[in-house]
XYZ file of C-alpha atoms in Angstrom:
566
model
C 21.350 -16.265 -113.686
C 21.327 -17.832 -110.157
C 21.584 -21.446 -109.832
C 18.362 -22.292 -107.636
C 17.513 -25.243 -105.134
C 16.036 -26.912 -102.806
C 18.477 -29.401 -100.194
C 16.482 -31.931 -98.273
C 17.830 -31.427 -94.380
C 15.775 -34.428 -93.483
C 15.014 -38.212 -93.854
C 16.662 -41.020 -95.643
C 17.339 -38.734 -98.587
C 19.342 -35.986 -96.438
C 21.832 -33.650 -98.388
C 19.623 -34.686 -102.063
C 19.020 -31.216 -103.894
C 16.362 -30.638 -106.177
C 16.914 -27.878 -108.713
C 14.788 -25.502 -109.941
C 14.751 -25.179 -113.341
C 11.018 -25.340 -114.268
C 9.593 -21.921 -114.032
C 6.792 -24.117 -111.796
C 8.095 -26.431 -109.762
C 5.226 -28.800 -106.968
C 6.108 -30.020 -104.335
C 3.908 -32.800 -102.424
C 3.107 -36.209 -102.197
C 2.068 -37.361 -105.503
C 4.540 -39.224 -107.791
C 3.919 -36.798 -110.635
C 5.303 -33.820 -108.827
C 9.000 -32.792 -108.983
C 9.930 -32.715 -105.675
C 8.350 -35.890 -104.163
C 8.299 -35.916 -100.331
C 6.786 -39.740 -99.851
C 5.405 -38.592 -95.924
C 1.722 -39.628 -95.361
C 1.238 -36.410 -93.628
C 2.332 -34.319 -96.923
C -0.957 -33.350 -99.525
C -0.645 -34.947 -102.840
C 0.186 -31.366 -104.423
C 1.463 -29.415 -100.756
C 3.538 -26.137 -101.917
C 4.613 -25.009 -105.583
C 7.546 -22.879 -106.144
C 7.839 -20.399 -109.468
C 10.802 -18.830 -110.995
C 9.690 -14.927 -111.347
C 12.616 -13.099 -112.899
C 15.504 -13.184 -110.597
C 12.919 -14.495 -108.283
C 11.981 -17.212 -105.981
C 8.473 -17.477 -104.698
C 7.004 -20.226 -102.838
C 3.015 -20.526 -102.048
C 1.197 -22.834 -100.261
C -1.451 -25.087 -102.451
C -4.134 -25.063 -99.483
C -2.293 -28.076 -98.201
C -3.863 -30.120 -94.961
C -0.909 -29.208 -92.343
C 0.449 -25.817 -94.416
C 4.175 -24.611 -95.643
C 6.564 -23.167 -92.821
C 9.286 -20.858 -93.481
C 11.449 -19.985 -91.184
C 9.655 -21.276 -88.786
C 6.603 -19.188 -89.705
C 3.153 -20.213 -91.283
C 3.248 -19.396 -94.997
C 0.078 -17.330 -95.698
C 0.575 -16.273 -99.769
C 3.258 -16.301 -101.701
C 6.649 -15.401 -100.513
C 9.892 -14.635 -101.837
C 12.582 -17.165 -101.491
C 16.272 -16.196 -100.257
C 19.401 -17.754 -99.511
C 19.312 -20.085 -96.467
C 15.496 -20.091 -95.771
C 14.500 -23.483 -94.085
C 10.724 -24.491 -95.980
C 9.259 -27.011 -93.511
C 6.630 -29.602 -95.023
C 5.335 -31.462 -92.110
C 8.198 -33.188 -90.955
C 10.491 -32.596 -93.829
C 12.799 -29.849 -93.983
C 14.467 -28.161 -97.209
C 16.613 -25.040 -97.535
C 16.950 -22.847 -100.073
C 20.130 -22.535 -101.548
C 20.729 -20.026 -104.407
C 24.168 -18.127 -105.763
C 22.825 -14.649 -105.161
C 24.817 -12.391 -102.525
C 23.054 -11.934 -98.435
C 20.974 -8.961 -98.522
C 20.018 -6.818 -95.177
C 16.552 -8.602 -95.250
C 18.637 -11.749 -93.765
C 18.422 -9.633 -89.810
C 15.199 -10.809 -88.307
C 13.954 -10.364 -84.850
C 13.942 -13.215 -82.617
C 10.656 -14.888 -81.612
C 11.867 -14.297 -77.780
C 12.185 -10.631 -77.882
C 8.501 -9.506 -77.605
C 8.942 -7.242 -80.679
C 8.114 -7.306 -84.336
C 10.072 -6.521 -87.047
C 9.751 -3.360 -89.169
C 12.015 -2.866 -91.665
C 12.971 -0.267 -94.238
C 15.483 -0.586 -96.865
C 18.128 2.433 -97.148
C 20.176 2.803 -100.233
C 23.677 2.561 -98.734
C 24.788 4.282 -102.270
C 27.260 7.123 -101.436
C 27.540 6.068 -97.688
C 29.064 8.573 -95.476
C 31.059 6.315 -92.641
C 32.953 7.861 -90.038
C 35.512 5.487 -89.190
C 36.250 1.890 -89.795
C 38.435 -0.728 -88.113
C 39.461 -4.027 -89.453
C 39.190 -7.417 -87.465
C 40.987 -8.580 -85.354
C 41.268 -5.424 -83.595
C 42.380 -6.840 -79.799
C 44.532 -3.575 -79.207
C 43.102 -0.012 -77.086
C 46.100 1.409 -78.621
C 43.740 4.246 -80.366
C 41.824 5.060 -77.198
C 43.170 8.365 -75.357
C 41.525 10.907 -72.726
C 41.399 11.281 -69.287
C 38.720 7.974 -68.956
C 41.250 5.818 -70.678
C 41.990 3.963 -67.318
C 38.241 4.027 -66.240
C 37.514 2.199 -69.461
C 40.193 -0.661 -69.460
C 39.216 -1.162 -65.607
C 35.266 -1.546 -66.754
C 37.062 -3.822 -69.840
C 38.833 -6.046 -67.059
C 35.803 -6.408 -65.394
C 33.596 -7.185 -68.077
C 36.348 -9.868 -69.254
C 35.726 -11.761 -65.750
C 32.015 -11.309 -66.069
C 31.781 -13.108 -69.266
C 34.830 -14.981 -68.830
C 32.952 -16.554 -65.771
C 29.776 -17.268 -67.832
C 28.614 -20.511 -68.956
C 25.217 -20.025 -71.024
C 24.427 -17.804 -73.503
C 21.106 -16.060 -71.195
C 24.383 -15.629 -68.472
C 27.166 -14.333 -71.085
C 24.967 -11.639 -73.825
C 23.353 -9.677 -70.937
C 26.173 -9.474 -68.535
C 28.068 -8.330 -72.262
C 25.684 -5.654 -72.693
C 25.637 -4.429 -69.024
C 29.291 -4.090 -69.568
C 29.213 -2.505 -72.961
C 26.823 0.421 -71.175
C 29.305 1.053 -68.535
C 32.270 1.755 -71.015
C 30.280 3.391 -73.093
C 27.514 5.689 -70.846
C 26.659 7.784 -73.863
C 24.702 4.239 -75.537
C 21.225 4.521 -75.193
C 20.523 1.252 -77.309
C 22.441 -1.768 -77.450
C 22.219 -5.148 -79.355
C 23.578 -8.420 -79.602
C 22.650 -10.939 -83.075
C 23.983 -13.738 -83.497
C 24.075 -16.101 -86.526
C 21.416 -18.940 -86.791
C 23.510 -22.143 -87.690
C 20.956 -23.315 -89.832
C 18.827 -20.660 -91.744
C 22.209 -18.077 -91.732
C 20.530 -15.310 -90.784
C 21.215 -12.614 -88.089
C 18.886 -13.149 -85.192
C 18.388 -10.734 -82.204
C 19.464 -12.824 -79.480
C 19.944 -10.052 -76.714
C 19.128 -6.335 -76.036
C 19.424 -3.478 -73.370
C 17.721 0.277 -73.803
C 18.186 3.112 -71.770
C 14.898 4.539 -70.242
C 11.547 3.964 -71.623
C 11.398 1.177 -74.662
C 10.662 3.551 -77.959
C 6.994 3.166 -78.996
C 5.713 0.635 -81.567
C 8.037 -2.426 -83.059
C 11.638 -2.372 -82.526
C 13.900 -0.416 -85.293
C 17.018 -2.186 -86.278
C 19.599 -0.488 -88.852
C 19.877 -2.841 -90.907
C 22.065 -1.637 -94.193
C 24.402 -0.788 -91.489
C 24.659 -4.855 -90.342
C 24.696 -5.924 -93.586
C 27.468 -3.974 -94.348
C 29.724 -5.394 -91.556
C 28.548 -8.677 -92.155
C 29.634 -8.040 -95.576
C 33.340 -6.378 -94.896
C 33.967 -8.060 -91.534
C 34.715 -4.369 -90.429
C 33.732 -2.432 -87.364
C 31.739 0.960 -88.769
C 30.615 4.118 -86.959
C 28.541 6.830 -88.277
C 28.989 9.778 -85.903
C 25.891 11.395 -87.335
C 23.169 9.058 -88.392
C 20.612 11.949 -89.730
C 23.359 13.658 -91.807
C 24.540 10.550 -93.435
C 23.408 9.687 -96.654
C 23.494 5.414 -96.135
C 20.186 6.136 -93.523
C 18.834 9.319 -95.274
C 15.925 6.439 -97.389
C 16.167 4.789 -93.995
C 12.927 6.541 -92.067
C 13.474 3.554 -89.196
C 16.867 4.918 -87.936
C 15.130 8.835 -88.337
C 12.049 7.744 -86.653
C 14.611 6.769 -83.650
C 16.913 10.243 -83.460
C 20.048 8.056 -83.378
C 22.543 10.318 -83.990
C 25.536 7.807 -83.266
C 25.573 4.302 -84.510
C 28.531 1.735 -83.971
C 27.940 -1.817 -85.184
C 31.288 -4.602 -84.966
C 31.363 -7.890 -85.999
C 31.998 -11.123 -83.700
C 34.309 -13.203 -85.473
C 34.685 -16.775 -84.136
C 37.331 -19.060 -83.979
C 37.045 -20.659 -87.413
C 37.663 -16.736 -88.820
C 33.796 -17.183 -89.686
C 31.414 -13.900 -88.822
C 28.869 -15.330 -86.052
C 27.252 -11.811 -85.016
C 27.321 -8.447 -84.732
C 27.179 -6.178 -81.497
C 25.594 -2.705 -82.113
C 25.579 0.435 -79.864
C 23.524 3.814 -81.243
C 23.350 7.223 -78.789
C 20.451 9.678 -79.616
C 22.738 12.508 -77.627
C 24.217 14.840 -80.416
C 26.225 15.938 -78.009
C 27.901 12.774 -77.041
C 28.156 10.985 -80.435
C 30.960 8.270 -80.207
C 34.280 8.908 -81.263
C 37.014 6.266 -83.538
C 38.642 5.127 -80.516
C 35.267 4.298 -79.078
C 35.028 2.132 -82.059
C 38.386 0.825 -81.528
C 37.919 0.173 -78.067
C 34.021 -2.174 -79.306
C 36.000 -3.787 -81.343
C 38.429 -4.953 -78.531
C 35.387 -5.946 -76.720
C 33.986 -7.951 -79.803
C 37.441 -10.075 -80.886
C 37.428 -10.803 -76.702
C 33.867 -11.720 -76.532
C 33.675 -13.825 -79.396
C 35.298 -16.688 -77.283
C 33.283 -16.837 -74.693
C 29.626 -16.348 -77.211
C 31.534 -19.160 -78.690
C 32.175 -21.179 -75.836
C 28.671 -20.164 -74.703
C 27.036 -21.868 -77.653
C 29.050 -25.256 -77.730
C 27.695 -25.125 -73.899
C 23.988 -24.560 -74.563
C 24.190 -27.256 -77.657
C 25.565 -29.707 -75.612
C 22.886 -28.885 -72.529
C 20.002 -29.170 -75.479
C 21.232 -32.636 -76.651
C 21.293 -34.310 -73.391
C 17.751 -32.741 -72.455
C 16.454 -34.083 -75.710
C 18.387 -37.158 -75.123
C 16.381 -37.209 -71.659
C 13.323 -36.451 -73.480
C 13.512 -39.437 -75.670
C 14.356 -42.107 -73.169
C 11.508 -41.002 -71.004
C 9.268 -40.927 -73.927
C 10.585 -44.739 -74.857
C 10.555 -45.560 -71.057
C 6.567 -44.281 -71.491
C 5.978 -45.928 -74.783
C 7.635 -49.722 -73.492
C 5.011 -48.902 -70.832
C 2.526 -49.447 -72.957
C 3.580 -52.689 -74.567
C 3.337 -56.137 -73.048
C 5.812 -56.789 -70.805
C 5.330 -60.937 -71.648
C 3.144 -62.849 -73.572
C 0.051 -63.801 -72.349
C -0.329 -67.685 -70.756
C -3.198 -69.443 -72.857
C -3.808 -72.735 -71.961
C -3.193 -75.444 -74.931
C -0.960 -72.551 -77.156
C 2.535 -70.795 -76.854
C 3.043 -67.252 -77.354
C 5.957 -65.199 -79.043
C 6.605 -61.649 -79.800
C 9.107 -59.313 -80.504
C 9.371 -55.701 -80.994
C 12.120 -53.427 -81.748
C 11.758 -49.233 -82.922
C 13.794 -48.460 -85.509
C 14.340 -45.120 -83.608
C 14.422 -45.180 -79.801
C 10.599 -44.398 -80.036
C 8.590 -45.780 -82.916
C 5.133 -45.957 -84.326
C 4.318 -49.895 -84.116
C 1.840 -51.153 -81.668
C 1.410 -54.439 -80.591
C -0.922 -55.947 -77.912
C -3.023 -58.438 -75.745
C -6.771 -57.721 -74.749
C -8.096 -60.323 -72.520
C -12.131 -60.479 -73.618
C -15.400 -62.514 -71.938
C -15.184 -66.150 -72.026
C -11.758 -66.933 -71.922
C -10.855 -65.311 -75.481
C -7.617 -63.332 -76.093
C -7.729 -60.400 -78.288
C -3.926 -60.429 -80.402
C -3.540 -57.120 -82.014
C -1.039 -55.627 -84.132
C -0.987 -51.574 -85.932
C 1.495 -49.716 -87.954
C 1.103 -45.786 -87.507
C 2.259 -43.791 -90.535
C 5.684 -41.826 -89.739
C 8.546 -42.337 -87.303
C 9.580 -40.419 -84.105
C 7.833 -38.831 -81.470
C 4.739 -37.949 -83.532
C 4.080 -41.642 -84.519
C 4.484 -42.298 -81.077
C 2.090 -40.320 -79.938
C -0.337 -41.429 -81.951
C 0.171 -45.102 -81.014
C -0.148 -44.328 -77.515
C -3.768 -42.704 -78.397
C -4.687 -45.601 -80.508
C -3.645 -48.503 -78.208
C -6.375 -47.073 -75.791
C -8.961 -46.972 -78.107
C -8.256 -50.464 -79.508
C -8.158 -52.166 -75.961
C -11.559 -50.000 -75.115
C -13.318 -51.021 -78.329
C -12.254 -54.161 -78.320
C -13.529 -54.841 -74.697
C -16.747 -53.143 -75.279
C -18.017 -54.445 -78.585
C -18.323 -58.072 -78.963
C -18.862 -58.300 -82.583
C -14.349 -57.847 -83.774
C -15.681 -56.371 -87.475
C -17.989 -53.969 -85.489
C -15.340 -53.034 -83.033
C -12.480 -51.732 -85.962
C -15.142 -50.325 -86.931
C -15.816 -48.078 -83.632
C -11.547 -47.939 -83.868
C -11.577 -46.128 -87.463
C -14.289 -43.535 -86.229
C -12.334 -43.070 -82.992
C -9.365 -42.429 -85.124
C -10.500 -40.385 -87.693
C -11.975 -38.025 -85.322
C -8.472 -37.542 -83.282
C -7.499 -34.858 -86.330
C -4.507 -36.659 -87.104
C -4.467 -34.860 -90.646
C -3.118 -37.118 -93.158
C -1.811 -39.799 -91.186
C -2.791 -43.583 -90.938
C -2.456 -46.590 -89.021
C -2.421 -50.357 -90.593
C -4.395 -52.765 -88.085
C -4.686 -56.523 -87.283
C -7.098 -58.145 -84.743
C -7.144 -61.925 -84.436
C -9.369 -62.769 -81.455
C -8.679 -66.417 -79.962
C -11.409 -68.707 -79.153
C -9.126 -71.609 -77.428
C -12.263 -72.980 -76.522
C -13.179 -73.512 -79.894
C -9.476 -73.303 -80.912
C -10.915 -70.765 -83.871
C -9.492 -67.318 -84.669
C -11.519 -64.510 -85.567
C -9.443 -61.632 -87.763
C -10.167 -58.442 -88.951
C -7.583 -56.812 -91.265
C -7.282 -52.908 -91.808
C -4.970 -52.518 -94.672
C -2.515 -54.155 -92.572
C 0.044 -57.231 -94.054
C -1.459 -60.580 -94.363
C -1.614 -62.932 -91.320
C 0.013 -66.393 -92.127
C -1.160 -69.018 -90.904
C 1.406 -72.272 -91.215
C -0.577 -75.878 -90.989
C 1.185 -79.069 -89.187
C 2.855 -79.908 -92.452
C 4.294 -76.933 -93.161
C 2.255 -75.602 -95.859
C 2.336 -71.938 -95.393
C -0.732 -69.331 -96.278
C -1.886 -65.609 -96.028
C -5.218 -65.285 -94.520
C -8.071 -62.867 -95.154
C -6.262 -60.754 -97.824
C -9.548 -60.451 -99.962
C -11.924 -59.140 -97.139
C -9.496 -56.686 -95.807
C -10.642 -53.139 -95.813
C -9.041 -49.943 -95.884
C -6.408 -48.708 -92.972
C -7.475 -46.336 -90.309
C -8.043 -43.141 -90.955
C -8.785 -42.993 -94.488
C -13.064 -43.355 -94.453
C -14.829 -42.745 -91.146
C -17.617 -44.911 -91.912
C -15.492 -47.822 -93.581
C -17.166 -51.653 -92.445
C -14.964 -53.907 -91.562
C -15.589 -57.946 -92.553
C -14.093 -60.856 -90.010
C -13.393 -64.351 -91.162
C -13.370 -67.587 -88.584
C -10.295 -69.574 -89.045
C -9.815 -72.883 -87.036
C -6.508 -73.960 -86.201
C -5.762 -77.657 -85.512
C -2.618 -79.063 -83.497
C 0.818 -78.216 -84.465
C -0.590 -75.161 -86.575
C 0.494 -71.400 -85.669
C 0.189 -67.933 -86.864
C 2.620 -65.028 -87.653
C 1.673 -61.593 -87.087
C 4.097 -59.173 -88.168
C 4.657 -55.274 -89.369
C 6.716 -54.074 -92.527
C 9.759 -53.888 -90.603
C 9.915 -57.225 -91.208
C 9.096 -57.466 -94.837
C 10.641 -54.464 -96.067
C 14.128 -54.636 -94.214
C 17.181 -54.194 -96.538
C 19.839 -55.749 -97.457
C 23.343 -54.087 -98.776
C 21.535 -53.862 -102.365
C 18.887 -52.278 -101.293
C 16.644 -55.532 -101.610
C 13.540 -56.263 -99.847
C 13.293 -59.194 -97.437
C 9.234 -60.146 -98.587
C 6.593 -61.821 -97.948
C 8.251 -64.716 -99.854
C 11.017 -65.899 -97.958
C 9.116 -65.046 -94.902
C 6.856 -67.569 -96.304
C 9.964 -69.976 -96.581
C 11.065 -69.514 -93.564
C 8.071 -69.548 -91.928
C 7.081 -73.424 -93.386
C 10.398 -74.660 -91.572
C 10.131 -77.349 -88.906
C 9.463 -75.889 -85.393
C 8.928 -77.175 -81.889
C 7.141 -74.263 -80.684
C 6.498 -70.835 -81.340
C 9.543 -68.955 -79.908
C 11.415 -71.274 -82.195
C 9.314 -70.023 -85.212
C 9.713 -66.388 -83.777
C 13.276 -66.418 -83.201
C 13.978 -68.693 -86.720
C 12.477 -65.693 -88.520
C 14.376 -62.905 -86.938
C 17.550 -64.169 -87.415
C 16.912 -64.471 -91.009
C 15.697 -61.366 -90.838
C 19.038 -60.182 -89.442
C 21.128 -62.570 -91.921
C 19.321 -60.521 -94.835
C 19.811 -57.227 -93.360
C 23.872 -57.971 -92.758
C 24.098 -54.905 -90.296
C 22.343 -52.401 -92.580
C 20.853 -49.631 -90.704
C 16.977 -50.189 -89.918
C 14.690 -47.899 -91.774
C 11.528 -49.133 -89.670
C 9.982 -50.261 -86.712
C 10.341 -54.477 -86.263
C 7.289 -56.136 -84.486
C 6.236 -59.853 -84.538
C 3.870 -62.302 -82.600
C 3.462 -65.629 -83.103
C 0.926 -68.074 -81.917
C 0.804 -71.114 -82.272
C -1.339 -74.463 -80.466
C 0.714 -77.094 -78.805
C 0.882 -80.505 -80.730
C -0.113 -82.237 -78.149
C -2.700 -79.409 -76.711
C -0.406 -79.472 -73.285
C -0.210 -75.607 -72.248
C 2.738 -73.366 -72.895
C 5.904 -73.964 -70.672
């Protein structure tokens, strides 16, 4: 019986596996199911998976976003096999299981233009030609009058890929090379390992005249097999051999000649296969032609190897690019000071947990001197939080300066943002308009944390918790309530997301709203001095553990003396 599970790939719980044991076993949101995935995005109940015999099937439960596997939509139920990557919103799992790769791990890549059609062929009683065991570096084997021709068209292919620094350079100048030792080929393939999902993945290919009608054909018994005994194999007469005689794919095709090699890499792991197949009866390949691919293979594997270290390495710095434009964008966005408000100071702080984040924070000047001070939280991390801030910090500084009533305005925000599509996701939001006139703030909370509001004493308390309504994107049509707060001399405010109350120490212990409290009723000039006194406990509580989320603060607070800010 095969041991069966699922291995999160993403998240804080990376490299956790879940077993499957339960002949059902959910997957979602919901604390009740067995494998939890706490992502807003993910449906309460998102994907079950069921044990059927020496079975794994996985089916989507007409979740909001849908089940990926492999990188494809799940539509039904699907059987499970070793390696596949399920992809739940943003959260990754692979399948892991004890049973031996199958020819159903070749697929055709999603670059190619062609889909897969596949055929399995009962490789019982196979007839194979020749064999060759890796490493195989050595022409010794090859004879005949186009013995020089061939190790001069070897030579040259050697400096081809030799010179060859990307993958797109290296697989078709291989190919081209591969043709010209071998003119008899009238297909020819390169797949390549995915590093992730194990499979074999078409990653270049090169026909002779006319492509063959309808999908591309693959033999793929015949890869499995070399995968399998890390030999080189020819059949010299694919109709007449017994492993392709179930196999109506290789028939279909008239390949008389097939020789498929394996590309070993420098670890002694198999990280592809190179495959050549002749419809000409009358020039079928010969052993030392299969000596001679081999050769080819056990010198090509460095540079495919090289060639993928190179195109890694060119993918992490463009994504590296990526991200500090996108956090070049996003700080963009955000104040680049506080605002100068005449009788009160002004303090903030923000810091992503990730070099892009989901936290928004934010001045809207309004009519009559007020100052709109607004704080949200979007659900999630990354570059998808981030994008959704971005569309949300519009519509808050366009509501806000179009609707004078705050409550009404929130209001106008939810509908904007449940009407974006954002699926599951959510943002937490805080208005508190300023009156300095009337030294009076307005505040409307959307499931956001509690404003606190510290008095000239130092008494410390959260404001408007009991007429806060429901985050954004959870009811279009939810009403929002405001309160009116007055704020004497020497009083201040703190405005703050959970990456502040919810940082962790070594113990995994939450800071809180309680010693924020504590810290917050402290003596303080100003303030920055408030601000700064909280962050630093912050970062005293944290002791250099790794942040989970996004840090934002603001605090405002009016001058003792109601002399403007410095």
């Amino acid at each position: 019986m095969p041991h069966r599970s699922l291995e999160l790939q993403t998240g804080p719980h990376k490299g956790e596996r879940h077993r499957i044991v339960k002949d059902r076993t959910v997957i979602g949101r919901h604390p009740a199911c067995e494998i939890v995935l706490d992502v807003s995005a993910v449906s309460r109940q998102h994907a079950v998976v069921t044990r059927q015999g020496s079975e794994t099937v996985i089916e989507d439960l007409r979740s909001r976003n849908g089940t990926f596997v492999n990188g494809k939509q799940l539509i039904g139920k699907r059987v499970l096999f070793e390696g596949d990557e399920v992809l739940i919103c943003d959260q990754k799992l692979v399948f892991w299981s004890n049973t031996p790769l199958s020819a159903d791990r070749v697929e055709i890549g999603a670059d190619t233009g062609f889909l897969p059609d596949y055929e399995e062929s009962d490789a019982s009683g196979s007839k194979i030609i020749s064999q060759v065991e890796l490493p195989h570096h050595t022409l010794d084997e090859a004879s005949g009058p186009d013995v020089s021709a061939r190790l001069r068209a070897i030579l040259g292919l050697n400096r081809a890929i030799g010179g060859s620094l990307s993958l797109d350079e290296v697989l078709p100048r291989l190919l081209d090379g591969m043709f010209d030792i071998f003119p008899q080929a009238d297909r020819g393939f390169v797949l390549l390992v995915d590093p992730t999902s194990k499979r074999l993945v078409l990653r270049a290919r090169k026909l002779k005249g006319q492509p063959e009608p309808g999908p591309l054909r693959l033999s793929l018994s015949l890869m499995d097999g070399v995968v399998r005994s890390r030999r080189a194999i020819l059949s010299a007469d694919v109709s007449a051999d017994s492993r392709f005689s179930a196999n109506q794919s290789v028939v279909d095709c008239r390949i008389r000649s097939v020789m498929c090699v394996p590309v070993v890499g420098a670890g002694g792991e198999v990280i592809g296969v190179l495959q050549l197949d002749s419809s000409d009866v009358r020039r079928d390949f010969r052993k030392e032609d299969l000596a001679v691919l081999a050769g080819i293979a056990g010198q090509a594997a460095q540079s495919i190897g090289q060639a993928l270290v190179y195109d890694e390495r060119l993918g992490q710095e463009q994504l590296k690019r990526d991200l500090e434009l996108a956090h070049r964008v996003q700080q963009g966005l955000l104040p680049s000071r506080p605002p100068r408000i005449e009788g009160y100071e002004v303090f903030d702080f923000y810091e992503p947990a990730q070099q892009i984040g989901g936290d928004f924070f934010g001045y809207v000047p309004l009519p009559d001197g007020r100052m709109a001070i607004v704080l949200a939280d979007v659900s999630g991390k990354g570059v998808s939080a981030a994008l959704v801030m971005a569309t949300l910090s519009a519509d808050v500084r366009y509501c806000l300066a179009m609707e004078p009533n705050v409550a009404e305005a929130v209001a106008r925000i939810n509908n904007s943002f449940c009407r974006g599509g954002w699926d599951d996701r959510f943002a937490t939001l805080v208005v508190a308009v300023l009156d300095p006139r009337m030294h009076r703030f307005t505040i409307v909370n959307a499931g956001h944390l509690p404003v606190m509001l510290r008095d000239a004493a130092g008494g410390v308390r959260p404001l408007g918790m009991e007429e806060a309504g429901l985050p954004l994107g959870v009811e279009p049509d939810q009403a929002y309530a405001a309160i009116d707060v007055d704020i004497a001399p020497g009083e201040s405010i703190a405005l703050f997301t959970d990456g502040i109350s919810e940082a962790m120490d070594h113990e995994q212990k939450t800071y809180g709203l309680g010693r924020l409290a504590r810290v917050l009723a402290g003596p303080a000039k100003n303030a920055e001095e408030t601000g700064r006194r909280i962050l630093g406990d912050v970062e005293k509580h944290a002791a250099g553990q790794m942040r989970s989320d996004d840090m934002c603060l603001v605090c405002v607070g009016r001058s003792a003396k109601g002399s403007p800010s410095a």
